[in-house]
Tab-separated table of N, CA and C in Angstrom:
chain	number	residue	atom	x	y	z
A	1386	UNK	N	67.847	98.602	111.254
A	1386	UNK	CA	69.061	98.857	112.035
A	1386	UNK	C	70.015	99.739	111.241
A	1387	UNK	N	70.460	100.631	112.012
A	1387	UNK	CA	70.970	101.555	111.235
A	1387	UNK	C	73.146	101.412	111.371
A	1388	UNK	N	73.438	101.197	110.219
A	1388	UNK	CA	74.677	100.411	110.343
A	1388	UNK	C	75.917	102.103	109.348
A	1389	UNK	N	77.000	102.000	109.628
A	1389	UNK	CA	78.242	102.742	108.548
A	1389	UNK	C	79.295	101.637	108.952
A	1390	UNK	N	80.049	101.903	107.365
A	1390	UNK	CA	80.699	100.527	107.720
A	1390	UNK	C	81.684	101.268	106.822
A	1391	UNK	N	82.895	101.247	107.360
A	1391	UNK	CA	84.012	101.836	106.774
A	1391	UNK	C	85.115	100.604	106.265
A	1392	UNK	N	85.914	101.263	104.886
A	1392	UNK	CA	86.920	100.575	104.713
A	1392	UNK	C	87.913	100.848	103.876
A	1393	UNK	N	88.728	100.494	103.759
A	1393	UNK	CA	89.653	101.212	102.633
A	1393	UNK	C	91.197	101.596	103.334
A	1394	UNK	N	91.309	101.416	104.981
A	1394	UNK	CA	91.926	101.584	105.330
A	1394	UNK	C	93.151	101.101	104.998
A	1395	UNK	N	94.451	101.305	105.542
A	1395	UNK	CA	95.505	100.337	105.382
A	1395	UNK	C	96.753	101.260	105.722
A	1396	UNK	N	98.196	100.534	105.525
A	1396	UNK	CA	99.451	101.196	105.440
A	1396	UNK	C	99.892	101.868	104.109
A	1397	UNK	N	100.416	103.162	104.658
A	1397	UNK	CA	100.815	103.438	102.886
A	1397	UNK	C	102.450	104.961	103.132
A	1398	UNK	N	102.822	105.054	102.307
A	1398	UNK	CA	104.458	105.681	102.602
A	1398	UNK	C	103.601	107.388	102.638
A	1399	UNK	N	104.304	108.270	103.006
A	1399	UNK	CA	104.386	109.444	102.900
A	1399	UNK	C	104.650	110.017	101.400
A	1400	UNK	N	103.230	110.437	100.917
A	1400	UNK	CA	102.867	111.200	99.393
A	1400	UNK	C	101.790	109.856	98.880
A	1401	UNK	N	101.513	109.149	99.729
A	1401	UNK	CA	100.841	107.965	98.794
A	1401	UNK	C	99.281	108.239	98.940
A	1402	UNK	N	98.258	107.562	98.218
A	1402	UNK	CA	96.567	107.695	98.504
A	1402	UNK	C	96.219	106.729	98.858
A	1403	UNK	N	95.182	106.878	99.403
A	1403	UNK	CA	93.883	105.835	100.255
A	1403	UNK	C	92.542	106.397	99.457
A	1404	UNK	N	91.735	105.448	99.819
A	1404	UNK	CA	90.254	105.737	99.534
A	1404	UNK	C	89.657	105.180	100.396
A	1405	UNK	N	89.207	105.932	101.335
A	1405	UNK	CA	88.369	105.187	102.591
A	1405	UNK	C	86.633	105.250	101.748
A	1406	UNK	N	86.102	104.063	102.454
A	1406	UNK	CA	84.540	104.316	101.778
A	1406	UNK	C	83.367	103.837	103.252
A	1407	UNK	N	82.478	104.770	103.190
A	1407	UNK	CA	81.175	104.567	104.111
A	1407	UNK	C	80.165	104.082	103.679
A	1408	UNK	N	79.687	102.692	103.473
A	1408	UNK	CA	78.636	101.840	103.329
A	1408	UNK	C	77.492	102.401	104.366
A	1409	UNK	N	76.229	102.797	104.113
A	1409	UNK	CA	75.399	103.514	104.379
A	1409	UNK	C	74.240	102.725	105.121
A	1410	UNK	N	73.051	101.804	105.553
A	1410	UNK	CA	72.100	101.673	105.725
A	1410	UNK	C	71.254	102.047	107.010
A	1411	UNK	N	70.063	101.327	106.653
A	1411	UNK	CA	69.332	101.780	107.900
A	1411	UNK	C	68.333	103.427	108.019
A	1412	UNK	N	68.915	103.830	106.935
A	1412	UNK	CA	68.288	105.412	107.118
A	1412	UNK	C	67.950	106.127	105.951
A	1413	UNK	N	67.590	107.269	105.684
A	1413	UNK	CA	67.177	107.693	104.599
A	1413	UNK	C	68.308	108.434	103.970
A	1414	UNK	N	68.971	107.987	103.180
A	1414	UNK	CA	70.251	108.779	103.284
A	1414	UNK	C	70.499	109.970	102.949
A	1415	UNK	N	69.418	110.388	101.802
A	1415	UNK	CA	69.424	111.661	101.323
A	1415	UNK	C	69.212	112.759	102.493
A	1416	UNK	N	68.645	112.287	103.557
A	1416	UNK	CA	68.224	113.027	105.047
A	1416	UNK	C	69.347	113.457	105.589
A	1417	UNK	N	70.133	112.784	105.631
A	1417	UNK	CA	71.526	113.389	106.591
A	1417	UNK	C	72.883	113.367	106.105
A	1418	UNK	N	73.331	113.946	106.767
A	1418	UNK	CA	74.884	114.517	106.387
A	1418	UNK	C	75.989	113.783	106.719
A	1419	UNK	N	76.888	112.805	105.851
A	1419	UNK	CA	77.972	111.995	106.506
A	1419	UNK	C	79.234	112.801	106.341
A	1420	UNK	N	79.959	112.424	108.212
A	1420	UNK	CA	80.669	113.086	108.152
A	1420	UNK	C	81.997	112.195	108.521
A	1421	UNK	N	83.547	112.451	108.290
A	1421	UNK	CA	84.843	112.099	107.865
A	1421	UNK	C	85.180	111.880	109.954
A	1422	UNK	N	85.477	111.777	110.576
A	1422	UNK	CA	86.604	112.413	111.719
A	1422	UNK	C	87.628	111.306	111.969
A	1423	UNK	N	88.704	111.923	112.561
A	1423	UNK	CA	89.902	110.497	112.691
A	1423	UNK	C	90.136	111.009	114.563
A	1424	UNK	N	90.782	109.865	115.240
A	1424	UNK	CA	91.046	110.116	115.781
A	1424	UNK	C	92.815	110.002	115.951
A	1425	UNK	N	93.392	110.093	116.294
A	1425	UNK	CA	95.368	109.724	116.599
A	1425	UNK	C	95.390	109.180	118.164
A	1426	UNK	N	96.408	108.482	118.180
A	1426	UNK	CA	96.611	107.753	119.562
A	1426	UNK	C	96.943	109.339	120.200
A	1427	UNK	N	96.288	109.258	121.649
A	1427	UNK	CA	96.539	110.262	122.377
A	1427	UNK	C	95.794	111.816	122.078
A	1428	UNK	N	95.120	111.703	121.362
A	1428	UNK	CA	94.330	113.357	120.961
A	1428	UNK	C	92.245	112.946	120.927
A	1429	UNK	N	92.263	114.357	120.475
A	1429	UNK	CA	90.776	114.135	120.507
A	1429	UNK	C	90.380	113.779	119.263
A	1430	UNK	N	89.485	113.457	118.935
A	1430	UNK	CA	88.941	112.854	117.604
A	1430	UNK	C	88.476	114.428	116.994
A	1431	UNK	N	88.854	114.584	115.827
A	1431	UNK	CA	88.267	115.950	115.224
A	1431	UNK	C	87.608	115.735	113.681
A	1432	UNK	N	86.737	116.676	113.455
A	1432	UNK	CA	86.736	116.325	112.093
A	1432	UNK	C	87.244	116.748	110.776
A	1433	UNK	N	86.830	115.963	109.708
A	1433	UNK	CA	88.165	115.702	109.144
A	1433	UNK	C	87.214	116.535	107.697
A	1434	UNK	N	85.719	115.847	107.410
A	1434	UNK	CA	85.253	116.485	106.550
A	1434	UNK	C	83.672	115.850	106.445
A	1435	UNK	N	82.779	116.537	105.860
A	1435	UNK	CA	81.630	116.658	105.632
A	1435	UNK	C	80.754	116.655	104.501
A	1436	UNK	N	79.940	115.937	104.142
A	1436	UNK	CA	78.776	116.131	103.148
A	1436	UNK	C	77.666	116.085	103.238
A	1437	UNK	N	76.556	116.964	102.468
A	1437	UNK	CA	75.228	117.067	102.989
A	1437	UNK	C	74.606	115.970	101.410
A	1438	UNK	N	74.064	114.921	101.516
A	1438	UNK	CA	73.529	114.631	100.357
A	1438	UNK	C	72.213	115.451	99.683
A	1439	UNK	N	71.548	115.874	100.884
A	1439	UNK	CA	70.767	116.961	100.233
A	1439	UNK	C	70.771	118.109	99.843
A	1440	UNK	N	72.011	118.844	99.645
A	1440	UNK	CA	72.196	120.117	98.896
A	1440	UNK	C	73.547	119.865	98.397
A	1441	UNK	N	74.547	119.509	98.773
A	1441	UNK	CA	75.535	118.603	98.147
A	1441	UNK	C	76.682	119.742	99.433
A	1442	UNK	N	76.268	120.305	99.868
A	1442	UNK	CA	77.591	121.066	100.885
A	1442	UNK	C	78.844	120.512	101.068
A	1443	UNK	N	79.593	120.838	100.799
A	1443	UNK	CA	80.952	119.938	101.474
A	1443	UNK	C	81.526	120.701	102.401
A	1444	UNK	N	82.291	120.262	102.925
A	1444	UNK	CA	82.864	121.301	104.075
A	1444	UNK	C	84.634	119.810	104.423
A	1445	UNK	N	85.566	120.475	104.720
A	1445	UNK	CA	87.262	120.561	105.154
A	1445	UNK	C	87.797	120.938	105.910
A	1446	UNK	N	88.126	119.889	107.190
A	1446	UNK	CA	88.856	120.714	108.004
A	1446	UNK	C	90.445	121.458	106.763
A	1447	UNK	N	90.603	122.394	107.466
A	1447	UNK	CA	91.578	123.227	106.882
A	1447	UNK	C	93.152	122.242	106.428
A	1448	UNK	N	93.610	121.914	107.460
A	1448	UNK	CA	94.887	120.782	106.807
A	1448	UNK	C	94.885	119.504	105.978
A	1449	UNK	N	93.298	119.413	105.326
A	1449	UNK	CA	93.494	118.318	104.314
A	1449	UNK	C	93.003	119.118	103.203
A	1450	UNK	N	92.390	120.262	103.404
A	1450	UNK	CA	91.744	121.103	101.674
A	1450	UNK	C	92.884	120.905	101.009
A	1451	UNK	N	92.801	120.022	99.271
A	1451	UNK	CA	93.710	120.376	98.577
A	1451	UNK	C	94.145	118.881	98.588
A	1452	UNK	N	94.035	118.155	99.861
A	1452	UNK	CA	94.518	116.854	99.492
A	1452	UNK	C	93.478	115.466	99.685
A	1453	UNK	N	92.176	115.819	100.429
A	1453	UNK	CA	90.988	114.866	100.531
A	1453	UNK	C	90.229	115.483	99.786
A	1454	UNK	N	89.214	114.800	99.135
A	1454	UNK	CA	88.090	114.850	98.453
A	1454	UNK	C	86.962	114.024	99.112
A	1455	UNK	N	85.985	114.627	99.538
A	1455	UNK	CA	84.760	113.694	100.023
A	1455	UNK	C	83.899	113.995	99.012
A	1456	UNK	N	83.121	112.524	98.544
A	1456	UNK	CA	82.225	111.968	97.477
A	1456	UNK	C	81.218	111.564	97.934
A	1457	UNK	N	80.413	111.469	97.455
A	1457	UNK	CA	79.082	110.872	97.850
A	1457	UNK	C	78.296	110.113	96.733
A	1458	UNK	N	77.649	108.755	96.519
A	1458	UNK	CA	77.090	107.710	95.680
A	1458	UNK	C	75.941	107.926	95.920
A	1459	UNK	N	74.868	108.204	95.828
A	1459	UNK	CA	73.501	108.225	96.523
A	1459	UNK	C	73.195	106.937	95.832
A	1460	UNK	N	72.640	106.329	94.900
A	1460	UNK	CA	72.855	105.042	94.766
A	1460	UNK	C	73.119	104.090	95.388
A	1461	UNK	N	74.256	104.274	95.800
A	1461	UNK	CA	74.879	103.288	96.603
A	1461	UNK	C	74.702	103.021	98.264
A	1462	UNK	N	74.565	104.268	98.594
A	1462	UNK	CA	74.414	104.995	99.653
A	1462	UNK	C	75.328	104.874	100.745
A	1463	UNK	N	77.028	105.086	99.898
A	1463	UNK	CA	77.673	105.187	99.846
A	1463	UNK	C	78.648	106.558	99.908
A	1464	UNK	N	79.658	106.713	101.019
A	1464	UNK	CA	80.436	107.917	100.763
A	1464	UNK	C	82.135	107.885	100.643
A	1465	UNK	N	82.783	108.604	100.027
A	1465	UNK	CA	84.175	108.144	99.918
A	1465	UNK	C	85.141	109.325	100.538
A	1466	UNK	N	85.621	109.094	101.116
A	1466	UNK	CA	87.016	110.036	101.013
A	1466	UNK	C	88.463	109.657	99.893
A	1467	UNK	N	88.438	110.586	99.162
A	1467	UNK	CA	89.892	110.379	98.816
A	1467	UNK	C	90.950	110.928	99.379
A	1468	UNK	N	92.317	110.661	99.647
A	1468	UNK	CA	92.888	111.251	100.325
A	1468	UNK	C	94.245	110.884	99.755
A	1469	UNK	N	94.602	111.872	99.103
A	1469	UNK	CA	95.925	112.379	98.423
A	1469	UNK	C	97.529	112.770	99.123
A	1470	UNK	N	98.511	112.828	98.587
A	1470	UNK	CA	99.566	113.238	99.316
A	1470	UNK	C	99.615	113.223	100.776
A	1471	UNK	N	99.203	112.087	101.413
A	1471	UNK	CA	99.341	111.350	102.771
A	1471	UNK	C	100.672	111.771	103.436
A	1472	UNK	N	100.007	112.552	104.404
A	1472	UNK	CA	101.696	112.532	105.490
A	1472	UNK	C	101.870	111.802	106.738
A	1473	UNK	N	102.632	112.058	107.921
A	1473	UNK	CA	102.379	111.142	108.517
A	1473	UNK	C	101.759	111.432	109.754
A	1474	UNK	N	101.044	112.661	109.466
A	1474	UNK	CA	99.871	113.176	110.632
A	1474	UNK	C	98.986	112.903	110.493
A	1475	UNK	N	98.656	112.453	109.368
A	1475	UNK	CA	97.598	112.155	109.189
A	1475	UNK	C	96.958	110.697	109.623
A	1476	UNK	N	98.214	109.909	110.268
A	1476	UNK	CA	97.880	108.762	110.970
A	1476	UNK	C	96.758	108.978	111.796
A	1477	UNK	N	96.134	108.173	112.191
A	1477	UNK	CA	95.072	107.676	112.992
A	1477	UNK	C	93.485	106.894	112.938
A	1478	UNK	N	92.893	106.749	113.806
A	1478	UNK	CA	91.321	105.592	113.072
A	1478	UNK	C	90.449	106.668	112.698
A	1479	UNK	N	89.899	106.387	111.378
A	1479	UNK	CA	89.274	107.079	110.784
A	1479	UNK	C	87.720	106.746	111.177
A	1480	UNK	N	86.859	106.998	111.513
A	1480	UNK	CA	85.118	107.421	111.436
A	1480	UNK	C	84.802	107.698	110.769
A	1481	UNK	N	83.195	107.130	110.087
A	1481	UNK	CA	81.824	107.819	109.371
A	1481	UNK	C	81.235	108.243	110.240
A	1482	UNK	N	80.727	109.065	110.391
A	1482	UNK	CA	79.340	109.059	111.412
A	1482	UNK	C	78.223	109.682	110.145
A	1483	UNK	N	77.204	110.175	110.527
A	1483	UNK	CA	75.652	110.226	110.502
A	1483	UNK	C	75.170	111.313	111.159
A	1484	UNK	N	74.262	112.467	110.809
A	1484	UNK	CA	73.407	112.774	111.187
A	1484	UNK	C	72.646	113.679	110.591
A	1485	UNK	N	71.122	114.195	111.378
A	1485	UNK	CA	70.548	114.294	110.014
A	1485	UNK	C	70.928	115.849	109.515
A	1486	UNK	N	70.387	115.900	108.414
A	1486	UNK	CA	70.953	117.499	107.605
A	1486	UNK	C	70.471	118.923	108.270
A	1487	UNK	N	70.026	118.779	109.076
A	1487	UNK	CA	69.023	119.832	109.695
A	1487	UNK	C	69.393	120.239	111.241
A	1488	UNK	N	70.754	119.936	111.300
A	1488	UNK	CA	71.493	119.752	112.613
A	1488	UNK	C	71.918	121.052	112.846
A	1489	UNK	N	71.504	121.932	114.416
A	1489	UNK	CA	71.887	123.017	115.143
A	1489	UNK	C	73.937	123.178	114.703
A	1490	UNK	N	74.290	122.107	114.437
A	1490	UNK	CA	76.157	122.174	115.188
A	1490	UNK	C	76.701	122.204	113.720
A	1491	UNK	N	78.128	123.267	113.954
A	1491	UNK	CA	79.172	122.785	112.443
A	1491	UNK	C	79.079	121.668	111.880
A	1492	UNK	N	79.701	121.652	110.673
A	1492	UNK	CA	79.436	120.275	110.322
A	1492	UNK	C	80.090	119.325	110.757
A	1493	UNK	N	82.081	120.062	110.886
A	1493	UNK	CA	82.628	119.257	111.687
A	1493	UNK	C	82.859	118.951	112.847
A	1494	UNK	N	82.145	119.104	113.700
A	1494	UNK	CA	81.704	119.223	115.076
A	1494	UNK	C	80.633	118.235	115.306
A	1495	UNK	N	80.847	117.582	117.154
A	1495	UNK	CA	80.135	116.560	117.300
A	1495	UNK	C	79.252	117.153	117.804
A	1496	UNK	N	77.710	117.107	118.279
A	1496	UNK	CA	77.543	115.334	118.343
A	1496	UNK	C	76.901	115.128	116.545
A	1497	UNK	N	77.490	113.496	116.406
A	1497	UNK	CA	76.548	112.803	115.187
A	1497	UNK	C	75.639	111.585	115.907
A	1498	UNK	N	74.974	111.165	114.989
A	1498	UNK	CA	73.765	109.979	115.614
A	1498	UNK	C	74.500	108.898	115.214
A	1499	UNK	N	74.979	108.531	114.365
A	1499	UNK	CA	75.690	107.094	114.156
A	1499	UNK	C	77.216	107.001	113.907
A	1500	UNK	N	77.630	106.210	114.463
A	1500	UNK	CA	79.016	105.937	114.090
A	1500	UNK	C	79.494	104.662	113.434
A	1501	UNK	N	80.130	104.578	112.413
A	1501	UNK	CA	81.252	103.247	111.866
A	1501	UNK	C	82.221	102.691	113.145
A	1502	UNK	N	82.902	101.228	112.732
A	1502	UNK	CA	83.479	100.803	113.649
A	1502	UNK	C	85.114	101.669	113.591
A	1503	UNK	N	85.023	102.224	112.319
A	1503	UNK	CA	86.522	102.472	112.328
A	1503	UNK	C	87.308	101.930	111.400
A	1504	UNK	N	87.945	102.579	111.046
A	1504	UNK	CA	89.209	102.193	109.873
A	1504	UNK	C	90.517	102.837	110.043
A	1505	UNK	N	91.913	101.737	110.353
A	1505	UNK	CA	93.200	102.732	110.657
A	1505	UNK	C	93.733	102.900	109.686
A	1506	UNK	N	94.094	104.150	109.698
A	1506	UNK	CA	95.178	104.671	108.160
A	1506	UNK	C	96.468	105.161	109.080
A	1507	UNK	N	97.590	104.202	108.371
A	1507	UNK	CA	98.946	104.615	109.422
A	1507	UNK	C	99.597	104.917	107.881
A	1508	UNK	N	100.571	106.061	107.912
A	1508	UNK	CA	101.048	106.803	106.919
A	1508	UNK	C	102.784	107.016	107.562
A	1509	UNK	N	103.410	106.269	106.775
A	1509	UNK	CA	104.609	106.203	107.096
A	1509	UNK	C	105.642	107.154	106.592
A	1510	UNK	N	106.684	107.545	107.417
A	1510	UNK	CA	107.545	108.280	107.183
A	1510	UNK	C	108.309	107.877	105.945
């Protein structure tokens, strides 16, 4: 059964960090590419950022380069976002998804094959 399990979420002030993390199973992980997206009350879910464990690609949507870092544990099979100087747009439920590395679509672009339940990061004024 193929599971992402996010966490790390929580409340935190404007300039503060989080570390969200994606617990991995079910799949081969080195095979596919985990990817970041949040959604905000009222918008579309977009993505946020990307990693290929098999060539190590990263990829940023443009308004967090500079302040997220996506990591990857292969070990663990495990992925992290760090996420630095938090504002308060950056509110909303955060997603892992899944899919495999060999995928027709951007990286941050849907569709993925698996999704996490979700993790909210609310970033206060």
């Amino acid at each position: 059964e193929v599971q992402l399990v996010e966490s790390g979420g929580g409340l935190v002030q404007a300039g503060g960090s989080l570390r969200l993390s994606c617990a991995a199973s079910g799949f081969t992980f080195d095979d596919y590419a985990i990817g970041w997206f949040r959604q905000a009350p009222g918008k579309e879910r977009e993505g946020v950022s990307c990693i290929s464990s098999s060539d190590g690609s990263i990829y940023y949507k443009d308004s967090v380069k500079g302040r997220f870092t996506i990591s990857s544990d292969n070990a663990k099979n495990t992925v992290y976002l760090q996420m630095n100087s938090l504002k308060p747009e950056d509110t909303a439920v955060y997603y892992c998804a899944a899919r495999p590395t060999n995928s027709d679509y951007p990286a941050l672009y849907e569709p993925y094959d698996y999704w996490g339940q979700g993790t909210q990061v609310t970033v206060s004024s």
